[in-house]
Short mmCIF file of C-alpha atoms in Angstrom, two decimals:
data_model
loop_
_atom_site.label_atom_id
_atom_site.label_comp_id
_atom_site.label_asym_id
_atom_site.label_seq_id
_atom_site.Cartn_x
_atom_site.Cartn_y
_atom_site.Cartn_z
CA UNK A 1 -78.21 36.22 -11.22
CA UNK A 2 -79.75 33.24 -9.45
CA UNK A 3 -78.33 32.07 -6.23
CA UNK A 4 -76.92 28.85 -7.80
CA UNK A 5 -75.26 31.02 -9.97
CA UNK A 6 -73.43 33.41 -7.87
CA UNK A 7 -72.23 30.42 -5.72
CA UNK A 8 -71.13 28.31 -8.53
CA UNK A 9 -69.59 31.66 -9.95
CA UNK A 10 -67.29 31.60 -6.65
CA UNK A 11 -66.18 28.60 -6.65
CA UNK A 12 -65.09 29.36 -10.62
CA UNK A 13 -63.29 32.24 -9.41
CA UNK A 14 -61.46 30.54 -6.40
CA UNK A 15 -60.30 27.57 -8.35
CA UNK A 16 -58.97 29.76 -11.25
CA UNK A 17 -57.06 31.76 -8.53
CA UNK A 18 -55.12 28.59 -7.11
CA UNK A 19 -54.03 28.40 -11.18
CA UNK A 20 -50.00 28.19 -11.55
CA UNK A 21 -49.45 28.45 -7.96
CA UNK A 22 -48.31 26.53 -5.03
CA UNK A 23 -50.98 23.27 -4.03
CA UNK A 24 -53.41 24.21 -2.02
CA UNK A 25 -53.50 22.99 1.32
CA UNK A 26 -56.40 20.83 1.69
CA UNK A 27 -58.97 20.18 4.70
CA UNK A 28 -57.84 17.25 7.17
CA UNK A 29 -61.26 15.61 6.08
CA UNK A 30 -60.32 15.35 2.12
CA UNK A 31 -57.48 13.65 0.26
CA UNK A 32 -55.90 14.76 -3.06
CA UNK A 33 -58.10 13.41 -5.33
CA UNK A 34 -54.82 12.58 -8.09
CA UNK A 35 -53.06 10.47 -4.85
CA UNK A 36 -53.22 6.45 -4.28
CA UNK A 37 -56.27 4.70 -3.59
CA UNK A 38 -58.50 8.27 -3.10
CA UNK A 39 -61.72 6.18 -1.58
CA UNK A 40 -58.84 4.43 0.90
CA UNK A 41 -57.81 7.15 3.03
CA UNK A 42 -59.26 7.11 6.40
CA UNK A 43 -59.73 10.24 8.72
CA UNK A 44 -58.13 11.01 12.06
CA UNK A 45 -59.98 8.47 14.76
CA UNK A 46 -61.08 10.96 17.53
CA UNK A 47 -60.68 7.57 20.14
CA UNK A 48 -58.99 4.41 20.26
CA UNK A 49 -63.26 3.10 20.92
CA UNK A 50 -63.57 4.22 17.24
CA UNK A 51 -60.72 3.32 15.73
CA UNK A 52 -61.69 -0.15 17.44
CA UNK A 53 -64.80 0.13 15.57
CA UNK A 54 -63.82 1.02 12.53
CA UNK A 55 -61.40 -2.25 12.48
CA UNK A 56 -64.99 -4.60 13.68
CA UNK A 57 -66.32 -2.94 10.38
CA UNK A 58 -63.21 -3.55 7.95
CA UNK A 59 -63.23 -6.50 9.02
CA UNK A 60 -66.95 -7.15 7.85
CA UNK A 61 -66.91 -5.32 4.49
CA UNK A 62 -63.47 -7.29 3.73
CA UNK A 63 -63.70 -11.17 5.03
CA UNK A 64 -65.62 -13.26 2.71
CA UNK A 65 -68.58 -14.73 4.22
CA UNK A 66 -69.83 -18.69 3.88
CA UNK A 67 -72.22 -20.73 3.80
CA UNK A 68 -73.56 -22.62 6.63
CA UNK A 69 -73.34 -24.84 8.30
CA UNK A 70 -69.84 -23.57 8.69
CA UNK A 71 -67.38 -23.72 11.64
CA UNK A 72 -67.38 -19.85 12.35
CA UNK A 73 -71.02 -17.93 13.39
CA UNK A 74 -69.65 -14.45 12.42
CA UNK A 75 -69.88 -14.93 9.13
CA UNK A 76 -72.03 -18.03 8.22
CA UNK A 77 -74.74 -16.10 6.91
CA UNK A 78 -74.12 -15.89 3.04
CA UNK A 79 -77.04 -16.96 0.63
CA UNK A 80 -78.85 -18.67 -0.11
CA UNK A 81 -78.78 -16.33 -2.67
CA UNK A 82 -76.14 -14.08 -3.84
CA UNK A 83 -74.08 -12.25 -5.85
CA UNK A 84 -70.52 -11.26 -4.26
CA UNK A 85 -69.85 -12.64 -0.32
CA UNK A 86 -67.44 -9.37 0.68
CA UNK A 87 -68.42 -6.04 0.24
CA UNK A 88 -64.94 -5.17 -0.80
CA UNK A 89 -65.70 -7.31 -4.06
CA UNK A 90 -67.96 -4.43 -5.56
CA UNK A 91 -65.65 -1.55 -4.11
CA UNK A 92 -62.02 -2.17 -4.95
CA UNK A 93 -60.24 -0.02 -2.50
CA UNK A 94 -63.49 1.69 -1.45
CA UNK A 95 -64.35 2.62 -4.70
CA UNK A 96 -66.20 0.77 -7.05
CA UNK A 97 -65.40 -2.14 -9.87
CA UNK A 98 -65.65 -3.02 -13.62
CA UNK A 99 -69.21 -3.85 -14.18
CA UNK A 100 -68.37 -4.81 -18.09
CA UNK A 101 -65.93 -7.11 -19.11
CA UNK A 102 -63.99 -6.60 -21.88
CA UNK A 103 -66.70 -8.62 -24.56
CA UNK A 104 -69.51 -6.37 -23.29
CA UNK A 105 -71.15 -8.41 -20.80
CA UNK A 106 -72.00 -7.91 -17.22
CA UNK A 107 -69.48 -8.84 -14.46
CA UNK A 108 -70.45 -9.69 -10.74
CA UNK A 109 -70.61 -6.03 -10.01
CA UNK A 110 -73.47 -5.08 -12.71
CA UNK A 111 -76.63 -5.94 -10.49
CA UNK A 112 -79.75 -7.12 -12.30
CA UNK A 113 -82.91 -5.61 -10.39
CA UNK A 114 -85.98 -5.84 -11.32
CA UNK A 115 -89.37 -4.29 -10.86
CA UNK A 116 -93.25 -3.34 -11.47
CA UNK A 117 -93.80 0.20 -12.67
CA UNK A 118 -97.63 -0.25 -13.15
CA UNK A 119 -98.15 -2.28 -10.01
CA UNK A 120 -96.15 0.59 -8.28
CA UNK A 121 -98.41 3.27 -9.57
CA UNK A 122 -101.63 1.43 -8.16
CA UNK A 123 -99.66 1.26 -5.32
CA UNK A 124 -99.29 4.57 -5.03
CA UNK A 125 -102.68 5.71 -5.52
CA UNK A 126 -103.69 3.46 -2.30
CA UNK A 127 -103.30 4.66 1.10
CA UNK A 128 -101.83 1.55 2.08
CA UNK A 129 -98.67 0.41 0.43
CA UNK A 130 -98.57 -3.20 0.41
CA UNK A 131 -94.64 -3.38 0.90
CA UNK A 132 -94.30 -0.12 2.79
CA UNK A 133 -90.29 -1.37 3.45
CA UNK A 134 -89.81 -1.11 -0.56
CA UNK A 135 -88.89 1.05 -2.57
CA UNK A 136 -90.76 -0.60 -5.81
CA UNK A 137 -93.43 -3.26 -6.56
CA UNK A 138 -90.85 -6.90 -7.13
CA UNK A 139 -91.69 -9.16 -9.32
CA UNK A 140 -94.06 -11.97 -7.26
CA UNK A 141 -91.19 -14.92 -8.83
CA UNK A 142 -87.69 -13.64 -8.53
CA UNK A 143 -88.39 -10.51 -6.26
CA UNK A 144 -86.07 -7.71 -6.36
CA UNK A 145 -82.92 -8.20 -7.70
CA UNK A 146 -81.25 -11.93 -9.88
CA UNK A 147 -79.30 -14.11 -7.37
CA UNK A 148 -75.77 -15.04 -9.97
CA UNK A 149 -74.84 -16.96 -7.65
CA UNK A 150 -76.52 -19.32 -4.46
CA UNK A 151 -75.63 -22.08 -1.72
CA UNK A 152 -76.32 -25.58 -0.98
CA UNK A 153 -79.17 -27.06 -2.94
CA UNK A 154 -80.13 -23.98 -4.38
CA UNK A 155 -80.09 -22.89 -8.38
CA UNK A 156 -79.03 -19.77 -8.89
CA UNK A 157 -81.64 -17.77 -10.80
CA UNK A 158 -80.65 -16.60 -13.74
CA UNK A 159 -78.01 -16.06 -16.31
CA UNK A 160 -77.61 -12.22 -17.22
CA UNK A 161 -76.48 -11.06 -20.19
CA UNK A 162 -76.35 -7.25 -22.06
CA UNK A 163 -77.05 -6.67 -25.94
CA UNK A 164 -75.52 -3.41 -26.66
CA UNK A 165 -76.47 -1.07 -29.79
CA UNK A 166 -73.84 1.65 -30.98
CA UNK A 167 -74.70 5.01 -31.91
CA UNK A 168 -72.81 7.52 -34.05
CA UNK A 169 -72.85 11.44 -32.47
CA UNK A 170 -71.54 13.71 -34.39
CA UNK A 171 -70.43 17.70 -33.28
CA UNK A 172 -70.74 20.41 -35.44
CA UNK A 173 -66.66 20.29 -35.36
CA UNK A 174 -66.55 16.94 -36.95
CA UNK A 175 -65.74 15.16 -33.99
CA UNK A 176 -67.09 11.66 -33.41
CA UNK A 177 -67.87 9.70 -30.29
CA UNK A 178 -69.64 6.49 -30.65
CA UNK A 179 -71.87 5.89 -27.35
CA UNK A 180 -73.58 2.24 -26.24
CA UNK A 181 -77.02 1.75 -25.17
CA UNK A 182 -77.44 -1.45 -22.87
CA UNK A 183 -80.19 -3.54 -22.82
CA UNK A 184 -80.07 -5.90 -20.13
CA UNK A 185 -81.46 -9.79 -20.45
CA UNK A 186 -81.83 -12.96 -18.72
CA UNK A 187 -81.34 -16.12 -19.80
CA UNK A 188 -82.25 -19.46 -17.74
CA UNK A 189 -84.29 -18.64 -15.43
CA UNK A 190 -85.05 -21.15 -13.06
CA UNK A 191 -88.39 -20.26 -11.30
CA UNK A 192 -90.07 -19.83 -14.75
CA UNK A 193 -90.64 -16.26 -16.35
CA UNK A 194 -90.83 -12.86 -15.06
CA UNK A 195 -94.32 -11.44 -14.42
CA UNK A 196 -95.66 -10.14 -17.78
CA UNK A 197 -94.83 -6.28 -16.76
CA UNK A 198 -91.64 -7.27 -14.91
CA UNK A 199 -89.01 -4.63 -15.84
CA UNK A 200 -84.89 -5.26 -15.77
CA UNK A 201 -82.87 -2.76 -14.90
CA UNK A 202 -79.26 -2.66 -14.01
CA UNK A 203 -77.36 -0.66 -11.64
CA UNK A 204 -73.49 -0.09 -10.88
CA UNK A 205 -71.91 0.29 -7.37
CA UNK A 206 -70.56 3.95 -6.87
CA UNK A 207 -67.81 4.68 -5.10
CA UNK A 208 -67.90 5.04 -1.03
CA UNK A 209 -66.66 8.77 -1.22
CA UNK A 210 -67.06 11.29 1.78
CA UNK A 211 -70.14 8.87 2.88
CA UNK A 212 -69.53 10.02 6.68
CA UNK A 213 -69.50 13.78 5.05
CA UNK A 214 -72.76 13.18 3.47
CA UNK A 215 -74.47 12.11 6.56
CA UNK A 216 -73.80 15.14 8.66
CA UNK A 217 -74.78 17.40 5.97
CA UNK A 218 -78.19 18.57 7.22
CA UNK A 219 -81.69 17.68 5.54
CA UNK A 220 -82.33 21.96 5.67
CA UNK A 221 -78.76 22.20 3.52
CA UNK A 222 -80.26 20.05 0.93
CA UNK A 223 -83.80 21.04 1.09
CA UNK A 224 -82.85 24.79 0.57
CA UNK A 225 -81.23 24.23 -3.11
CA UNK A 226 -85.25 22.58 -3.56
CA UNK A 227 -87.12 24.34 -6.69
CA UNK A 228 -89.76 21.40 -7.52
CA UNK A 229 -91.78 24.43 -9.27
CA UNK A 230 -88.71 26.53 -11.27
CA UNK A 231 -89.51 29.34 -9.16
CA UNK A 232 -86.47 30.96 -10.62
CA UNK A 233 -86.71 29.94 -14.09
CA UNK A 234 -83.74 27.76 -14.68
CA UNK A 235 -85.26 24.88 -16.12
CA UNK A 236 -83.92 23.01 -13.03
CA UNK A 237 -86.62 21.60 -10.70
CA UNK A 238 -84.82 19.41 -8.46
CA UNK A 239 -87.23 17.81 -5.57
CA UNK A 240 -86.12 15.42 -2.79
CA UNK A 241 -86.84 12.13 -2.52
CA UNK A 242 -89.62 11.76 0.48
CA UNK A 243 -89.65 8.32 2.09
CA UNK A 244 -92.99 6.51 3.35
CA UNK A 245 -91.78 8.28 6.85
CA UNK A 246 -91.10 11.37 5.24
CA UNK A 247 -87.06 10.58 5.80
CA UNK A 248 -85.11 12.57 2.96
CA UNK A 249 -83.43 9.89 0.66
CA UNK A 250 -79.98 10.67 -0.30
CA UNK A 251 -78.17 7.26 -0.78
CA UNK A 252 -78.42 5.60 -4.02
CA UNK A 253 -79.38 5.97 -7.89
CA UNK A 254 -82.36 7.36 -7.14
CA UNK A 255 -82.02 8.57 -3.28
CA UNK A 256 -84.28 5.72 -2.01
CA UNK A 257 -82.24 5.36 1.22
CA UNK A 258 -82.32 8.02 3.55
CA UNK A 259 -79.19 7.03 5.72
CA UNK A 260 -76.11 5.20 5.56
CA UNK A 261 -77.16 2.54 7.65
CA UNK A 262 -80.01 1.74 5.59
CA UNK A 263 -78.12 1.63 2.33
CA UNK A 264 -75.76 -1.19 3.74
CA UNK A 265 -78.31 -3.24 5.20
CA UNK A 266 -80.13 -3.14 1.89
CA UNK A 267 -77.06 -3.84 0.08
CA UNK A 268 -76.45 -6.86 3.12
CA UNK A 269 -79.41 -8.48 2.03
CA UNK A 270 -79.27 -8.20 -2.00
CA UNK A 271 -76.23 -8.44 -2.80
CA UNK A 272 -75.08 -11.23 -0.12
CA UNK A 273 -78.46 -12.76 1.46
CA UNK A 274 -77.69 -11.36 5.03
CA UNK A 275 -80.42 -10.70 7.21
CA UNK A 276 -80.03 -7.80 9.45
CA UNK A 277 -82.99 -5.48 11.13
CA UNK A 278 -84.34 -3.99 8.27
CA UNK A 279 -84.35 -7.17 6.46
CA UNK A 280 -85.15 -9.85 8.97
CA UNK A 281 -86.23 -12.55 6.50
CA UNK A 282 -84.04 -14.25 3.65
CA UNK A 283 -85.20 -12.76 0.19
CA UNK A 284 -86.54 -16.00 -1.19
CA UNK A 285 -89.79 -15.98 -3.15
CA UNK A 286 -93.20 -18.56 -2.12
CA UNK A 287 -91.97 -20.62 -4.84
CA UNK A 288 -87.96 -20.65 -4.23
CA UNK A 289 -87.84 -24.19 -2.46
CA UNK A 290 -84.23 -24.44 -1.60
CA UNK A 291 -83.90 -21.68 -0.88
CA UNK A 292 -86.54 -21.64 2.11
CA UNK A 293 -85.20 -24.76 3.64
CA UNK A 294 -81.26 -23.93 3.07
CA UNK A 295 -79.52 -24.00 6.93
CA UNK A 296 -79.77 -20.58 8.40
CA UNK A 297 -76.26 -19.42 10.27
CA UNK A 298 -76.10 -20.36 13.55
CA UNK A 299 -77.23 -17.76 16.70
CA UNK A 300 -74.36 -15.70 17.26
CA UNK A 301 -74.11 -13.92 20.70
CA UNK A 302 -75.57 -11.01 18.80
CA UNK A 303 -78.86 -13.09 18.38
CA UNK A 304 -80.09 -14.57 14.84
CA UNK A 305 -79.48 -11.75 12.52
CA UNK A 306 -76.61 -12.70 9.90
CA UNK A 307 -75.58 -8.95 10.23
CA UNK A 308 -77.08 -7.45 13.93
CA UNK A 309 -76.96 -4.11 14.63
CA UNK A 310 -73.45 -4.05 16.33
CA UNK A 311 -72.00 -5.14 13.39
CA UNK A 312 -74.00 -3.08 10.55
CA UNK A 313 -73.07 -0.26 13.07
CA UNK A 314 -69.23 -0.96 13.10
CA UNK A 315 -69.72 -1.28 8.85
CA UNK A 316 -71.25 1.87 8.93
CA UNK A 317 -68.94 3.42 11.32
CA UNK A 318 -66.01 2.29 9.08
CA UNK A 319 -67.32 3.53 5.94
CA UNK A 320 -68.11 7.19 7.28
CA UNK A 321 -64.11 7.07 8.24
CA UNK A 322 -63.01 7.91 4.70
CA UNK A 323 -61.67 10.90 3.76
CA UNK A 324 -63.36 12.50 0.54
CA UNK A 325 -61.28 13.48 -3.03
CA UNK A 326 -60.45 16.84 -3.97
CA UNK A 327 -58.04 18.16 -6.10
CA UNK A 328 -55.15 19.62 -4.47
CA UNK A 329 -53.81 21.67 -7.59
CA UNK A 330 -55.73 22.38 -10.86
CA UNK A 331 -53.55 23.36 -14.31
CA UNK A 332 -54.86 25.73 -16.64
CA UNK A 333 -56.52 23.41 -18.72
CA UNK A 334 -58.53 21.81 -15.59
CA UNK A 335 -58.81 25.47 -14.15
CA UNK A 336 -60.61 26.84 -17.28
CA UNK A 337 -62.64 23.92 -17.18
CA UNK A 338 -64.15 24.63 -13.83
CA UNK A 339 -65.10 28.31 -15.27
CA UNK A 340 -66.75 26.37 -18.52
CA UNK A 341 -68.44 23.86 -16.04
CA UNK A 342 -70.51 26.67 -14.35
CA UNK A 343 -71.31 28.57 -16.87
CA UNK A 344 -72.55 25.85 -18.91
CA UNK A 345 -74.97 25.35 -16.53
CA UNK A 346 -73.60 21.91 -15.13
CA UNK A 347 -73.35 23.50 -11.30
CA UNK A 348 -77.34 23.94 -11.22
CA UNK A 349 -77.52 20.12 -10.31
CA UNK A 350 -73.61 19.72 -9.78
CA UNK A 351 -73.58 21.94 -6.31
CA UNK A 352 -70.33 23.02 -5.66
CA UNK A 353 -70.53 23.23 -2.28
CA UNK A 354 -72.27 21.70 0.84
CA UNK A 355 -71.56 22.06 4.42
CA UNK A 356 -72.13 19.86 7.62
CA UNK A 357 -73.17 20.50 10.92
CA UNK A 358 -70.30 21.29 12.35
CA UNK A 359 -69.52 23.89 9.27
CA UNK A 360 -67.27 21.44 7.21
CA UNK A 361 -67.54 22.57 3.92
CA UNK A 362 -67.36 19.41 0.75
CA UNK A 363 -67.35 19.23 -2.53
CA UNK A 364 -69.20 16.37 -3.64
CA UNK A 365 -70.32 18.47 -6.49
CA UNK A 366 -73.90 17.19 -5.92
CA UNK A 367 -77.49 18.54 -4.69
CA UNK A 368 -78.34 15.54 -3.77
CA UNK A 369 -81.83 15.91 -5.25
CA UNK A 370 -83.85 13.64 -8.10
CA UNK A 371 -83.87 15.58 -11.46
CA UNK A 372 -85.73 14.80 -14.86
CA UNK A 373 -82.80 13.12 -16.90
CA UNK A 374 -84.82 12.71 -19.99
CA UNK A 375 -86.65 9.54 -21.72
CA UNK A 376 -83.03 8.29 -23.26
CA UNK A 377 -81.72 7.80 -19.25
CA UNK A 378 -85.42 6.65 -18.15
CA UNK A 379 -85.13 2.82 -17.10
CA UNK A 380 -89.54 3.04 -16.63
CA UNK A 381 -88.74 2.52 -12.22
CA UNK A 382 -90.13 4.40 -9.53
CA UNK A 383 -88.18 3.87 -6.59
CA UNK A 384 -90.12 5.98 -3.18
CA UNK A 385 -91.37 9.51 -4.92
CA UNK A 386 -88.36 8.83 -7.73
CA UNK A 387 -90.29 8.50 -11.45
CA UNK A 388 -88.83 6.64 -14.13
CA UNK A 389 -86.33 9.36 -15.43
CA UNK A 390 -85.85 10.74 -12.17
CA UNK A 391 -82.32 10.40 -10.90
CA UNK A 392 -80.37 11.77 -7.92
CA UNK A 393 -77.31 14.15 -9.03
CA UNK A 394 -74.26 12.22 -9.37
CA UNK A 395 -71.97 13.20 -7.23
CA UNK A 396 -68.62 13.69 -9.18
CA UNK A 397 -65.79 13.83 -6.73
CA UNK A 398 -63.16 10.90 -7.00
CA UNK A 399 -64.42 10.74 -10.94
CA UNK A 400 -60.62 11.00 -12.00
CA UNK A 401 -59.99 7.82 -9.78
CA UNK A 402 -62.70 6.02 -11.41
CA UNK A 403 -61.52 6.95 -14.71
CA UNK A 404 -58.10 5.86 -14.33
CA UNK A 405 -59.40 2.64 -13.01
CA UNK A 406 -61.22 1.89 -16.08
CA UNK A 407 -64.62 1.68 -14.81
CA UNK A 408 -67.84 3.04 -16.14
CA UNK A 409 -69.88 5.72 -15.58
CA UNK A 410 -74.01 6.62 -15.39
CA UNK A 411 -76.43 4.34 -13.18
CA UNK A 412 -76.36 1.56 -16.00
CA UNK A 413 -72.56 1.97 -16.78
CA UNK A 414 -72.89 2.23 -20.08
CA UNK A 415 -70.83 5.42 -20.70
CA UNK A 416 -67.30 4.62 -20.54
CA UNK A 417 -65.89 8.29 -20.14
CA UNK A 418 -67.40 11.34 -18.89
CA UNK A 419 -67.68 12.88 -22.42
CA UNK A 420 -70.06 10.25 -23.40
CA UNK A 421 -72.14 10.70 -19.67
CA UNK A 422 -72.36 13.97 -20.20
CA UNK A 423 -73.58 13.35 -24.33
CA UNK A 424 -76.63 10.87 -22.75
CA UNK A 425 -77.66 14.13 -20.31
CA UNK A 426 -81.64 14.89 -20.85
CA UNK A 427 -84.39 16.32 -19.66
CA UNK A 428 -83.72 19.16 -16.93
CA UNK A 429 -79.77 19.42 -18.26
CA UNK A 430 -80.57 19.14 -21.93
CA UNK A 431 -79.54 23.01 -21.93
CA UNK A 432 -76.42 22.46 -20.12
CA UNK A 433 -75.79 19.37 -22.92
CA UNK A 434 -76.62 21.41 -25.76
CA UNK A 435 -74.30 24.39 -24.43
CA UNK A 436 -71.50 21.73 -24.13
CA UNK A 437 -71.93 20.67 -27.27
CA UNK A 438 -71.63 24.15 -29.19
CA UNK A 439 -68.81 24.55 -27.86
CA UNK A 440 -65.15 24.46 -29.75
CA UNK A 441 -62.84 21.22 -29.09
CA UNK A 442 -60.41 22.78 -26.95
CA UNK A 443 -63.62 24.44 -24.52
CA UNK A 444 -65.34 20.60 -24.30
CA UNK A 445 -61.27 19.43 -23.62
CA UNK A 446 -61.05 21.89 -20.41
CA UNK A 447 -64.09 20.99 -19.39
CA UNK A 448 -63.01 17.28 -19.35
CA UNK A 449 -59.73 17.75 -17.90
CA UNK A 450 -61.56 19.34 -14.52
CA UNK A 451 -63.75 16.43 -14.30
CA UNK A 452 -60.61 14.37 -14.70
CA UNK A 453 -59.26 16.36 -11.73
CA UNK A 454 -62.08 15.71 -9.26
#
């Protein structure tokens, strides 16, 4: 047996053994995945300085921001482009939010990004990026990501809109599920077109589970379950994503951010037009007018960042406060399902188990690595070393939550239940898909009912 194996093996076996009995006490740094609001339970604050801290941060994620000029100069920074001004807006409750209304189209959550694969390869090939700070080649009119939404004298950029195409699958059983493939478009753009090999793509906010666990986990915990060249055989290569600095990435679709930090300032400035340090200027293109000349937030005492570093610190130290899901009791069903889920093959991506630092041991049931998803998940973006159907594990605790929420799932959202995620699986888990597959109703049902109970 393979190492991946014997672990995910264990972690079969202990799960079936907690089967009938008593709930199992969990770990003060998880919550019971089936509770209230999962992605809303904060951990024990070691200090009244961090509990202080984490209250500067809520604070930030939660209040809208405005435009200015505006009477306050904490939060005048919004725009002049935009697509939400909280955080909280695109993570109900710390998790995530609808990104499809109930006609098919996109709401404020969906984000419209776009980018340059073949400019990206040339980039690649030089031995000077010319956007080292990116993770892709933007297109030269609208840069990285459409702006629903902008201040003053500005015109928002575009109007986004998703054509979806049904297909039948059929199992062996008879069974049907009928799954949707989204292409994304724009209408009115307002700069003129996209560059001629401009791609859209769309992405969906995950939840903020175990973030805080996530960081402590150590770059040699992920870089051991590394096999870029199969060395043992399993059809599973996963590789990590290597930033221009040689950071590890483990934030995001496709890992392009390699710490918390860096993933909120990112989001800062796309989703909401906030400068902060890693994103000093406003994201407006050379030909974006209003934009350019809108009124800039007045100098706070923390200088002329929308979002300094105090701030994006007490953000981040908020969001790494969270307590991470895990069931606290599976039934048979869900139990059985956790057996089926290894030895389908789903653990070789889906790790069961990471530790931290400090020896914490999570579940995030994640490697936390880029795998081949196949060409039917391939969006044709390279984000850092990520290729086009290259995709960081997702990590599947709190999916239950999700689920019961009514939101999507897959980078794209267009599966609406795990069944059909798991249906759209490619590439390095095609074997793992086709195993699920060929096997009877009540095998694929267990299987469910565990993810259900993450």
């Amino acid at each position: 047996m393979t190492r991946k194996e014997i672990i995910a093996g264990t972690l079969a076996l202990s799960l079936m053994a907690a089967v009938g009995g008593a709930a199992t006490a969990l770990p003060d740094w998880t919550t019971d995945a089936a509770g209230p609001a999962p992605f809303a339970q904060a951990m024990h604050a070691p200090d009244d300085a961090t509990l202080d801290q984490r209250m500067l941060g809520r604070s930030f994620f939660s209040i809208p921001w405005v435009a200015a000029p505006a009477a306050t100069t904490a939060r005048d920074g919004l725009g002049p482009f935009f697509n939400a001004n909280t955080c909280a807006s695109c993570h109900e409750n710390n998790g995530s939010a609808p990104a499809i209304d109930a006609e098919g189209q996109p709401r404020r959550a969906l984000l419209f990004k776009l980018a340059r694969p073949d400019a990206h390869d040339a980039r690649l090939a030089t031995d000077n990026p010319e956007s080292p700070d990116h993770a892709r080649m933007l297109d030269p009119r609208y840069g990285g990501q459409i702006a629903i939404n902008a201040t003053g004298h500005a015109t928002p950029e575009a109007r986004p809109r998703l054509e979806t195409r049904q297909i039948a699958f059929r199992y062996r059983d008879g069974a049907e599920v009928t799954l949707e493939r989204l292409t994304p478009k724009l209408d009115a753009l307002a700069y003129g077109p996209l560059a001629m090999d401009t791609v859209i793509f769309t992405r969906q906010p995950p939840a903020l589970a175990g973030l805080g666990l996530i960081a402590a986990v150590p770059d040699a915990e992920i870089l051991a379950w590394e096999d870029p060249e199969d060395r043992d055989g399993d059809g599973i290569s996963g590789r990590a994503n290597r930033m221009t600095d040689g950071a590890i990435g483990r934030y995001g679709w496709k890992a392009a951010e390699p710490t918390l930090g860096a993933q909120i300032a990112n989001a800062a400035a796309s989703d909401m037009g906030l400068t902060n340090a890693h994103y000093p200027a406003e994201l407006c293109q050379s030909g974006q007018t209003a934009c350019i000349e809108a009124p800039r937030g007045r100098p706070s005492p923390q200088g002329l960042l929308d979002l300094p570093d105090t701030r994006l610190a007490a953000i981040e130290t908020y969001l790494e406060g969270f307590k991470a899901p895990q069931p606290e009791h599976l039934g048979a069903s869900a139990a059985r399902g956790a057996d089926l889920f290894a030895t389908t093959g789903c653990t070789a991506c889906h790790r069961p188990e990471l530790r931290t630092a400090d020896g914490r041991e999570i579940r995030p049931m994640s490697d936390y690595l880029l795998h081949d998803m196949g060409k039917d998940l391939a969006d044709g973006v390279r984000e850092h070393m990520a290729g086009p159907s290259e995709f960081r594990t997702a990590p599947l605790w709190g999916l239950g939550a999700r689920l019961r929420a009514g939101h999507r799932f897959l980078h794209d959202a267009r599966a609406r239940t795990p069944e059909e995620a798991i249906l759209w699986h490619g590439g390095e888990a095609a074997k793992a898909r086709k195993t699920f597959i060929s096997l009877d109703p009540a095998a694929r049902a267990a299987i469910l009912s565990y993810l259900e109970s993450l």
